[in-house]
Short mmCIF file of C-alpha atoms and ligand atoms in Angstrom, two decimals:
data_model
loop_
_atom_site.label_atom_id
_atom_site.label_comp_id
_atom_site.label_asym_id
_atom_site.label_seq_id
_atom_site.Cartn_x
_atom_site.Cartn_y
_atom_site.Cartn_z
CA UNK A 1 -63.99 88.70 168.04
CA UNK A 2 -63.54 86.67 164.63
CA UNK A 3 -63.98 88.44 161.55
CA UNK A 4 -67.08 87.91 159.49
CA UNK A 5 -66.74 89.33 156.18
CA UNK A 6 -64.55 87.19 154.94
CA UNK A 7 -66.85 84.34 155.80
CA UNK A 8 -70.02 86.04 154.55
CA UNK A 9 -68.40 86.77 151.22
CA UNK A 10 -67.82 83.36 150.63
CA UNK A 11 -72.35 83.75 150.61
CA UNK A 12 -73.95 82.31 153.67
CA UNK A 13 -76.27 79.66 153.14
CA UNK A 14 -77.19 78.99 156.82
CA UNK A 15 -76.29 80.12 160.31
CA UNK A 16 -77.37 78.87 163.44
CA UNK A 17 -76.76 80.52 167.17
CA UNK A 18 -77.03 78.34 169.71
CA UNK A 19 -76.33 77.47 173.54
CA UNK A 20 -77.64 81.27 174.54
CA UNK A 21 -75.74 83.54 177.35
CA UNK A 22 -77.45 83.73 180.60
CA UNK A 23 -78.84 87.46 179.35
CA UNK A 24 -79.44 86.57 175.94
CA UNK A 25 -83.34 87.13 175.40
CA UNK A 26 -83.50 84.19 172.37
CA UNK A 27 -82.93 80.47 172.94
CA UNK A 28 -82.10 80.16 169.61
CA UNK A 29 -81.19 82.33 166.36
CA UNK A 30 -81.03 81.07 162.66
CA UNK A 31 -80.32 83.11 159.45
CA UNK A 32 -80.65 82.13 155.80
CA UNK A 33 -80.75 84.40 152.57
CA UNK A 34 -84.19 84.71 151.03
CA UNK A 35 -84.92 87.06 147.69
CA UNK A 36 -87.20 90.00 148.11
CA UNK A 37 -88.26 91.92 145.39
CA UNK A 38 -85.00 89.86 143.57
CA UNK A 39 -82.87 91.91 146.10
CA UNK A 40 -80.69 89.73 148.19
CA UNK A 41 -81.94 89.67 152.18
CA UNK A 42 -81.23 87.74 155.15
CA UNK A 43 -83.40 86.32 157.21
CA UNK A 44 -82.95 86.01 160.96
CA UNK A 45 -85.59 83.76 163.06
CA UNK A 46 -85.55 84.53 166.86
CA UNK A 47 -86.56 81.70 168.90
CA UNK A 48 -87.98 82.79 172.62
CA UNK A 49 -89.09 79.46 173.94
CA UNK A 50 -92.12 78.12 171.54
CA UNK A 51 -92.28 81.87 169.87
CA UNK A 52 -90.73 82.86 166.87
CA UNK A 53 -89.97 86.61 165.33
CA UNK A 54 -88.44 87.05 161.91
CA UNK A 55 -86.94 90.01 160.32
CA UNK A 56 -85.20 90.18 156.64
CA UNK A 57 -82.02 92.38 157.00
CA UNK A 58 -80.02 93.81 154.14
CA UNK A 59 -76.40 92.13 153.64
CA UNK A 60 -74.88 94.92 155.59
CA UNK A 61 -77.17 95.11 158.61
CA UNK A 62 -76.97 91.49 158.40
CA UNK A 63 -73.56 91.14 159.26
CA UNK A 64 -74.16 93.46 161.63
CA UNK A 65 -76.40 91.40 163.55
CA UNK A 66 -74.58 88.64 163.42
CA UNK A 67 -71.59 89.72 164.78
CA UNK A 68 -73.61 91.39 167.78
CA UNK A 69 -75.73 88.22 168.62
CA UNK A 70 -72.43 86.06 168.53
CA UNK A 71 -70.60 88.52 170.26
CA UNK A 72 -73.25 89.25 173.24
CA UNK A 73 -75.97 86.48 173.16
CA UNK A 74 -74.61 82.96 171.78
CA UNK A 75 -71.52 80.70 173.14
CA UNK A 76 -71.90 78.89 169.83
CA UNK A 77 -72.33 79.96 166.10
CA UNK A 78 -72.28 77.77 163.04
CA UNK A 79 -72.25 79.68 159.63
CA UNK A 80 -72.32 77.95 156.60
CA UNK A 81 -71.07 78.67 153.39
CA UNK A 82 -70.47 76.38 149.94
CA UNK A 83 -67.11 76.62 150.70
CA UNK A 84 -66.70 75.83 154.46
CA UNK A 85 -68.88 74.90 157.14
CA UNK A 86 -67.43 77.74 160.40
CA UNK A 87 -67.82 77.18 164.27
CA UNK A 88 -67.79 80.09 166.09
CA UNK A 89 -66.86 79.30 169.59
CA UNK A 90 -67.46 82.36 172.06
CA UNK A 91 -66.93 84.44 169.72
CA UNK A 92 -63.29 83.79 169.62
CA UNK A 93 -62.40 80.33 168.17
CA UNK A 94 -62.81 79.68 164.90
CA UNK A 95 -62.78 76.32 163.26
CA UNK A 96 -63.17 75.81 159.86
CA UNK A 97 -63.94 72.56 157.87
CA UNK A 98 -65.25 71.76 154.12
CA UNK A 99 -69.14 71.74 153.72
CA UNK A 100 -71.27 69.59 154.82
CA UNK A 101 -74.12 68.50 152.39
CA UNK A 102 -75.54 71.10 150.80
CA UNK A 103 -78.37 73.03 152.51
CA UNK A 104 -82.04 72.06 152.63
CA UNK A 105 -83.59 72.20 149.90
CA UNK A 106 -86.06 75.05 151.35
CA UNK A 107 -83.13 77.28 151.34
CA UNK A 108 -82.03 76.42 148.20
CA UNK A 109 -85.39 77.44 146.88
CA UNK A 110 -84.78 80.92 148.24
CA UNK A 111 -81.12 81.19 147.29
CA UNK A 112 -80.27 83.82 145.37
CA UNK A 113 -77.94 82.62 142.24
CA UNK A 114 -74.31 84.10 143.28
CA UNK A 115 -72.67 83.59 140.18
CA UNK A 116 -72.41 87.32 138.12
CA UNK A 117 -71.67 85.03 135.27
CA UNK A 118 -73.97 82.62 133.91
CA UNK A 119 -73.37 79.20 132.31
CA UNK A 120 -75.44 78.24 129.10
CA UNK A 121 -75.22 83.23 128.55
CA UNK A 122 -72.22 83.31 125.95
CA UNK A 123 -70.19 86.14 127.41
CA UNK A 124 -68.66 88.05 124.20
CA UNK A 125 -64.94 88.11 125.92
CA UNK A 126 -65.16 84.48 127.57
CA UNK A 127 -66.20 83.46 124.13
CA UNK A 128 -63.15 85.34 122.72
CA UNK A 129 -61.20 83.96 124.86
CA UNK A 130 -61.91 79.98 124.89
CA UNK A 131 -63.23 79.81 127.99
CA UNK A 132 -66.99 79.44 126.91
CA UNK A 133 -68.18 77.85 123.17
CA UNK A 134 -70.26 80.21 121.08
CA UNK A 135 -73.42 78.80 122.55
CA UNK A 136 -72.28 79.66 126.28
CA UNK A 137 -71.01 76.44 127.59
CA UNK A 138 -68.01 76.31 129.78
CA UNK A 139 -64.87 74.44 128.31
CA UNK A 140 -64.26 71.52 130.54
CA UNK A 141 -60.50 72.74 130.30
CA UNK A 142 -61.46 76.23 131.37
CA UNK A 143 -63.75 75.56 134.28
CA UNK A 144 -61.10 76.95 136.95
CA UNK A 145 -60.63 79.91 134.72
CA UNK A 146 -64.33 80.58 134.80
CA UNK A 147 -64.69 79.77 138.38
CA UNK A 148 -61.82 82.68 139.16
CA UNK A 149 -63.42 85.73 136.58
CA UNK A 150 -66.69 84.59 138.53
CA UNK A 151 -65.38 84.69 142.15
CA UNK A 152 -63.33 87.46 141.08
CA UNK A 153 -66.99 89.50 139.96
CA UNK A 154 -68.54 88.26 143.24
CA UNK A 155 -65.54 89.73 145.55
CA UNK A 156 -65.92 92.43 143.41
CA UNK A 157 -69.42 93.48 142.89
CA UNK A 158 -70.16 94.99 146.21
CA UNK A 159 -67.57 97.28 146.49
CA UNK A 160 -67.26 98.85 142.76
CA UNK A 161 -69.03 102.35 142.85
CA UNK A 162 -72.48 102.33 140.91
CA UNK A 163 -71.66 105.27 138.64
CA UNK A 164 -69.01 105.98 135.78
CA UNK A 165 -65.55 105.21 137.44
CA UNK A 166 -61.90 105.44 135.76
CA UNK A 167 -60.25 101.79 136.48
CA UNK A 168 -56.27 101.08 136.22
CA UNK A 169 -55.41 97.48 135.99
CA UNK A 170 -51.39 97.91 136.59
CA UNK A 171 -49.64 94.04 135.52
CA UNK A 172 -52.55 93.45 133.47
CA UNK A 173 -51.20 90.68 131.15
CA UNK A 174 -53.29 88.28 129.36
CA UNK A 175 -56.30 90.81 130.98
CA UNK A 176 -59.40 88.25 131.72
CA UNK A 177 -60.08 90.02 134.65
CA UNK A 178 -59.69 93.16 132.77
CA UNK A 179 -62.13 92.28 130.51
CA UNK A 180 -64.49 90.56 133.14
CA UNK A 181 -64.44 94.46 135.02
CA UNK A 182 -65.43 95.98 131.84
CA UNK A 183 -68.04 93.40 131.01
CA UNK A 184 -69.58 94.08 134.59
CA UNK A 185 -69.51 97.41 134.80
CA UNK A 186 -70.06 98.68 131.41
CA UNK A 187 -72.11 96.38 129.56
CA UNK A 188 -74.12 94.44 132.44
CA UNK A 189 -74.39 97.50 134.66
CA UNK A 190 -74.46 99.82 131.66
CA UNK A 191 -72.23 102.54 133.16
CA UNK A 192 -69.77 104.76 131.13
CA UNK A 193 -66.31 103.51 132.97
CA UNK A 194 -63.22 104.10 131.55
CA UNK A 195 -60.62 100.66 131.69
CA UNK A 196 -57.48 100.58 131.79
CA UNK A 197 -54.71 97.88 131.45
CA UNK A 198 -50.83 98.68 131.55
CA UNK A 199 -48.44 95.75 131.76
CA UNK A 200 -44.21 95.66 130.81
CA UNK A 201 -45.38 92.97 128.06
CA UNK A 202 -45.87 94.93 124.09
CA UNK A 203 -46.74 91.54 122.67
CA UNK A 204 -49.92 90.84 125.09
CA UNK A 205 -50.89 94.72 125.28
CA UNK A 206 -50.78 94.45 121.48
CA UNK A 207 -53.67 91.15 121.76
CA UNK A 208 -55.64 92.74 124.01
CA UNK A 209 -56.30 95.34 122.03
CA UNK A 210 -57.23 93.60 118.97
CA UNK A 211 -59.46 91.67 121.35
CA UNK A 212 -60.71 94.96 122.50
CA UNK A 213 -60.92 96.25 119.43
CA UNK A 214 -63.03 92.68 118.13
CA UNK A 215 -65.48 93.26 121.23
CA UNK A 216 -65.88 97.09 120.49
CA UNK A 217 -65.18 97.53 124.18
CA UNK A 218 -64.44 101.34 123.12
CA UNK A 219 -63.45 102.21 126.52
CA UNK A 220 -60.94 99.51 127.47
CA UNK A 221 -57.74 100.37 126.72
CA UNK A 222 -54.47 99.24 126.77
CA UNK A 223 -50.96 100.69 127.50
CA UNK A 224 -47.72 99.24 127.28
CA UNK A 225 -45.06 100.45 130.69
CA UNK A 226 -43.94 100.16 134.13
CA UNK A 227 -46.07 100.94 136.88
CA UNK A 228 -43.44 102.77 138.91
CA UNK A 229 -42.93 105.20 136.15
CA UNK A 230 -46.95 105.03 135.10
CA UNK A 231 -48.31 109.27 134.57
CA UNK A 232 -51.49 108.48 133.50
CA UNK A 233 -54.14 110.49 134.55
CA UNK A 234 -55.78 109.68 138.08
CA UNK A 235 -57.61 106.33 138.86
CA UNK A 236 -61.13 105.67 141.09
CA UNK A 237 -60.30 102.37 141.41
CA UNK A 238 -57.10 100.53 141.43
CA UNK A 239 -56.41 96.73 140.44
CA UNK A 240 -53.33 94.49 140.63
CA UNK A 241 -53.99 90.29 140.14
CA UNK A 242 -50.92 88.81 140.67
CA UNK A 243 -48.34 91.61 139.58
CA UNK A 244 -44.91 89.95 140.68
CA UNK A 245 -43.10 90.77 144.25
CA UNK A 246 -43.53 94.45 144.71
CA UNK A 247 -45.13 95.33 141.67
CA UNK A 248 -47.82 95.11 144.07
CA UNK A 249 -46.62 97.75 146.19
CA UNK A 250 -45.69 100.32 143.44
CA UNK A 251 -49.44 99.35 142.07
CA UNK A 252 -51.13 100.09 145.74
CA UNK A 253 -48.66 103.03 146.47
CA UNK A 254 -49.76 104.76 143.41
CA UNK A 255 -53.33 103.94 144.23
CA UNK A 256 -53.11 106.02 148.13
CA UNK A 257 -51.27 108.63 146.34
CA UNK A 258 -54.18 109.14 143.78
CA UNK A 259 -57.09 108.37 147.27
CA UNK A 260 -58.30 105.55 144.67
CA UNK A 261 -61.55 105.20 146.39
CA UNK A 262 -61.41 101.17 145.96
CA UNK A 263 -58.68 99.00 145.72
CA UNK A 264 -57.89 95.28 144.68
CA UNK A 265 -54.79 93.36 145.07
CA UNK A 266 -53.94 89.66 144.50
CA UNK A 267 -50.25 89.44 145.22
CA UNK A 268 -47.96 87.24 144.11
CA UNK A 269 -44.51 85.74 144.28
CA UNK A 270 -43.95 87.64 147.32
CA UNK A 271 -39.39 87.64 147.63
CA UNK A 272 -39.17 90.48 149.55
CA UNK A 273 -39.48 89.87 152.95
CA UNK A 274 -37.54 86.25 152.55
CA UNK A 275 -34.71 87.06 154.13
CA UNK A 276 -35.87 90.22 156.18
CA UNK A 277 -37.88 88.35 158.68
CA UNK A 278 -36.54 87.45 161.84
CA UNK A 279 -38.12 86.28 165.14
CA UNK A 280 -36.39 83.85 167.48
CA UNK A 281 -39.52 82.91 168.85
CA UNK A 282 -40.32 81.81 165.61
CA UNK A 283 -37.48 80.19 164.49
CA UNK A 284 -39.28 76.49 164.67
CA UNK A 285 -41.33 77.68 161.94
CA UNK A 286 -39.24 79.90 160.28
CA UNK A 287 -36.19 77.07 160.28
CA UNK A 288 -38.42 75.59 157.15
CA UNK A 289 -37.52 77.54 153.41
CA UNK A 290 -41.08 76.02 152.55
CA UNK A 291 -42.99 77.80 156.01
CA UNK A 292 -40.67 80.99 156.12
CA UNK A 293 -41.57 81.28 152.54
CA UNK A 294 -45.54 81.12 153.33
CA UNK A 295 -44.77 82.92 156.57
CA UNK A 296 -43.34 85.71 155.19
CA UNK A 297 -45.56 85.83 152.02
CA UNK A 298 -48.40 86.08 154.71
CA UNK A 299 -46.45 88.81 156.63
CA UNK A 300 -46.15 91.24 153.30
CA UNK A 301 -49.91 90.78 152.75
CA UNK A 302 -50.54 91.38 156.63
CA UNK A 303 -48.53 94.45 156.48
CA UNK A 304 -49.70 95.83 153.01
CA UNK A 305 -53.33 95.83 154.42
CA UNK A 306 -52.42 97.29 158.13
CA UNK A 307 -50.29 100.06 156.12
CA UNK A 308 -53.85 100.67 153.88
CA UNK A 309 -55.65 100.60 156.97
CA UNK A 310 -52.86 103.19 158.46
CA UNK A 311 -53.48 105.68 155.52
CA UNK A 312 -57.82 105.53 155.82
CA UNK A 313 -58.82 102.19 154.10
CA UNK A 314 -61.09 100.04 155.20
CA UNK A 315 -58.71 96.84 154.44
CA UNK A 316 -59.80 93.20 154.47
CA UNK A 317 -57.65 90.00 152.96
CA UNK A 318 -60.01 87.59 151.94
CA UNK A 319 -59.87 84.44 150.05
CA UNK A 320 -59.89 84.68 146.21
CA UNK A 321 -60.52 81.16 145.01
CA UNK A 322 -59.59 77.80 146.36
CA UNK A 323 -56.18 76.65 147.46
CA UNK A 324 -56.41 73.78 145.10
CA UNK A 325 -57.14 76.51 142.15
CA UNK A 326 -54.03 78.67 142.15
CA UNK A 327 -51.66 78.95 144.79
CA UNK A 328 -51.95 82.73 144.84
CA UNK A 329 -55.20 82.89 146.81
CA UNK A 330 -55.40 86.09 148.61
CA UNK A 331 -57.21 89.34 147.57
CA UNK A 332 -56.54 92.54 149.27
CA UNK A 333 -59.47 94.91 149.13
CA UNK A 334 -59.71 97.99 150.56
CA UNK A 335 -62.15 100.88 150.13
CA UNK A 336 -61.06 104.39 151.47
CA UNK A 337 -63.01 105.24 154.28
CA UNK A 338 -65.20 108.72 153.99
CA UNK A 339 -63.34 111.98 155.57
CA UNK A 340 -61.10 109.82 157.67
CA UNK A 341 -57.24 110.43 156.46
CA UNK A 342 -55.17 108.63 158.57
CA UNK A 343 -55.67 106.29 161.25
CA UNK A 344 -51.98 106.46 163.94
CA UNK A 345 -53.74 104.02 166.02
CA UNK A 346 -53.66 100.98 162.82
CA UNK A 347 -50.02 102.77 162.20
CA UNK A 348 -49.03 101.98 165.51
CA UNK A 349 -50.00 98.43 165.24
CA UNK A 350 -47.92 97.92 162.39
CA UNK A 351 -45.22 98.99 164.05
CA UNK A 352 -45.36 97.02 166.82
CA UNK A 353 -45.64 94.01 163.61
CA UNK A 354 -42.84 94.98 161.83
CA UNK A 355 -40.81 95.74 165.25
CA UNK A 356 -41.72 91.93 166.10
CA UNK A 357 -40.58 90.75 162.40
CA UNK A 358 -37.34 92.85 161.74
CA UNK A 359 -39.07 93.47 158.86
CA UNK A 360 -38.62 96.87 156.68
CA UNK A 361 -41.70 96.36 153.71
CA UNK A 362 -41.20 98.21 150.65
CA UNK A 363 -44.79 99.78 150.95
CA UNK A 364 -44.28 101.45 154.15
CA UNK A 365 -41.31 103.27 152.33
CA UNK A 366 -43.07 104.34 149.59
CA UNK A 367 -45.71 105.52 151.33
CA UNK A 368 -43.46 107.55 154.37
CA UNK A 369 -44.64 110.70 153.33
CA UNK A 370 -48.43 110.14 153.76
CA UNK A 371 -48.43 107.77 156.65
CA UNK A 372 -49.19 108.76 159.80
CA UNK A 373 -46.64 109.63 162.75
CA UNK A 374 -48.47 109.97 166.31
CA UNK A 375 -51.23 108.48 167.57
CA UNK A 376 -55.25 108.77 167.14
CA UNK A 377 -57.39 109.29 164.07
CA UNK A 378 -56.96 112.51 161.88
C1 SAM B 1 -48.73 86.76 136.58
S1 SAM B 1 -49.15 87.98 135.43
C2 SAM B 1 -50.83 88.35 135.90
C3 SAM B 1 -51.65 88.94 134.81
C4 SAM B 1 -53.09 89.29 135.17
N1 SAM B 1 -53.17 90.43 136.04
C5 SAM B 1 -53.81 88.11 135.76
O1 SAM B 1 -54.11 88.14 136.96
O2 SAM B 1 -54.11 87.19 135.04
C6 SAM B 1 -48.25 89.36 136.02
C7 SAM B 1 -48.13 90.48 135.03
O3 SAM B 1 -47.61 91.63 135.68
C8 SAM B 1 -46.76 92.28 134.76
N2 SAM B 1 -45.83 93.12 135.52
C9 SAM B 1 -44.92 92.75 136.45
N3 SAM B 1 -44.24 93.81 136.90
C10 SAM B 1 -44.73 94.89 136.26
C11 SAM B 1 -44.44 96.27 136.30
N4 SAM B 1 -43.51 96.75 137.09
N5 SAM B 1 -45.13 97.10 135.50
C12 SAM B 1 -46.11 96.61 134.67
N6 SAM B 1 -46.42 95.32 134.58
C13 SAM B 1 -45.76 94.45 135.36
C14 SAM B 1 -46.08 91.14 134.03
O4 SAM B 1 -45.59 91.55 132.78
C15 SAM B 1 -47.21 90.13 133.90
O5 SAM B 1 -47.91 90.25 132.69
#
């Protein structure tokens, strides 16, 4: 069965399940988001014959439903989305393609406004930091850098916990996204969350600060260091946007060592695995420095989430922004799931991956001691 979060996070505008299984009870089922009480709903129209049922379904029961109607009632899905139009072909085949016009105008009526940042609202740090003029309008110049801290929020805003948190931000550099976290959490939502940003760099630790300092952002702070050798005190949640090769693993292994309740990961440069991988199956691909480089970058993220999913993290890769927006698209975010600690079955899939690959990632050796060794759920 495909997976539909990632394609419901991009925000569904329309869905449509057609050409019904011989048990289905509904010729027909389509789904579109509608505001209720300004919460975000979805709502689902069964067709049976010339009658029609509704019912408006939170975001979570939503995708739910979907995935059981396309998995037991409907041959054929389309799901729509201002990023791709999907089809869903017995619940297996997925074929992607850019949007088609945009929706009717009686959904866009109901649509609920996905952007966490508004143009024409001067945000203090976007302000601060060029990317909006004092009166709120977006810098032509800076548009993709506004589309990112927004897609970023969006990705984001679902999974944060609603109550004071501790946040590390380990290869925080220039810190936009730093400062877009902050800005969500503790001045739109109001909550008393602690932020902080470490990076190798004194010179932009030093500027974020000041900028800090400028926004009175008392509780976003900045350290300069490494984040293998990091002893600050425990994080909730962990971040890491684009820290370089396995930065990204010493970020995420100190985040399962501390059971950071939510982490997020946008890797980058990924070397490691370069040379490592080896499949002779694969060699038509891997032949190519340009598609073993992808291939293997893909292959590091694939294994960093199975490994998170190996040590009790609900782990999803999902797209961050557009290809034609940064090259380093991917965003890794896992929440820990409730009492579960280890999951041997995931584990075992990995290593059946990695057996496949010749591969030997630096995550699963920093993270031997907690990982687990036989099989089942413990
Ligand atoms: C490409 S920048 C990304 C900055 C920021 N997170 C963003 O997404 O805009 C990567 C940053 O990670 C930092 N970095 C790389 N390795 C690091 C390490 N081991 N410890 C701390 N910072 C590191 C670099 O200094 C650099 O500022």
């Amino acid at each position: 069965m495909v997976e539909l979060k990632p394609l419901l996070d991009e925000g569904l505008t329309r869905a449509v399940l057609s050409n019904p299984r011989r048990d289905s009870p509904y010729s027909k089922v389509t789904v579109r988001p509608v505001l209720v009480d300004q919460q975000l709903r979805y709502q689902f129209e069964y067709r049976q014959g010339a009658k029609a049922t509704h019912a408006n379904l939170l975001p979570l029961e939503a995708e739910n439903e979907l995935e059981a109607l396309i998995r037991r009632d409907f041959r054929q899905a389309l799901l729509q989305t201002p990023v791709h139009d999907y089809q869903v072909l017995n619940g297996e085949k997925l074929l992607r393609r850019p949007p088609t016009a945009a929706p009717d105008a009686s959904l866009t009526h109901d649509r609920p406004k996905r952007r966490v940042l508004a143009e024409g609202e001067a945000v203090p740090f976007l302000v601060e930091l060029g990317v909006m003029t004092p009166d709120g309008k977006v810098r032509a110049q800076r548009y993709d850098k506004f589309r990112q801290v927004n897609r970023f929020l969006e990705l984001v805003d679902t999974v944060l916990p609603n109550r004071p948190v501790r946040i590390v931000d380990f290869g925080s550099g220039k810190s936009y996204l730093t400062f877009a976290l902050y800005h969500l959490l503790a001045v739109q939502r109001g909550l008393d969350v602690e932020v902080v940003g470490l990076d190798l760099k004194e010179e932009v630790i030093e500027r974020c600060k000041a900028l800090a300092q400028t926004l009175g952002y008392e509780r976003l702070r900045f350290e300069v260091g490494d984040i293998a050798l990091f002893e600050g005190e425990r994080a909730d949640v962990v971040v890491s946007l684009h820290a370089c090769d396995t930065a990204t693993d010493a970020a995420l292994a100190r985040a399962v060592e501390w059971r950071a309740e939510v982490i997020l990961a946008v890797p980058c440069c990924q070397h490691e695995l370069f040379e490592q991988v080896r499949d002779d199956a694969l060699s038509p691909l891997l032949d190519h420095g340009i598609l073993r480089e992808r291939f293997a970058s893909l292959a590091t993220d694939a294994a960093r989430a199975q490994l998170l999913r190996a040590v009790g993290y609900d782990a999803h890769v999902v797209e961050f922004v557009d290809l034609e927006h940064t090259a380093k698209n991917l965003l890794i975010r896992a929440v820990r799931r409730g009492d579960t600690v280890t999951d041997a079955e995931a584990m075992s899939r990995y290593r059946t991956f990695k057996g496949r690959l010749g591969i030997d990632p630096a995550l699963e050796r920093a993270l031997a001691d907690v990982l687990p060794k036989g099989g089942g759920v413990s």
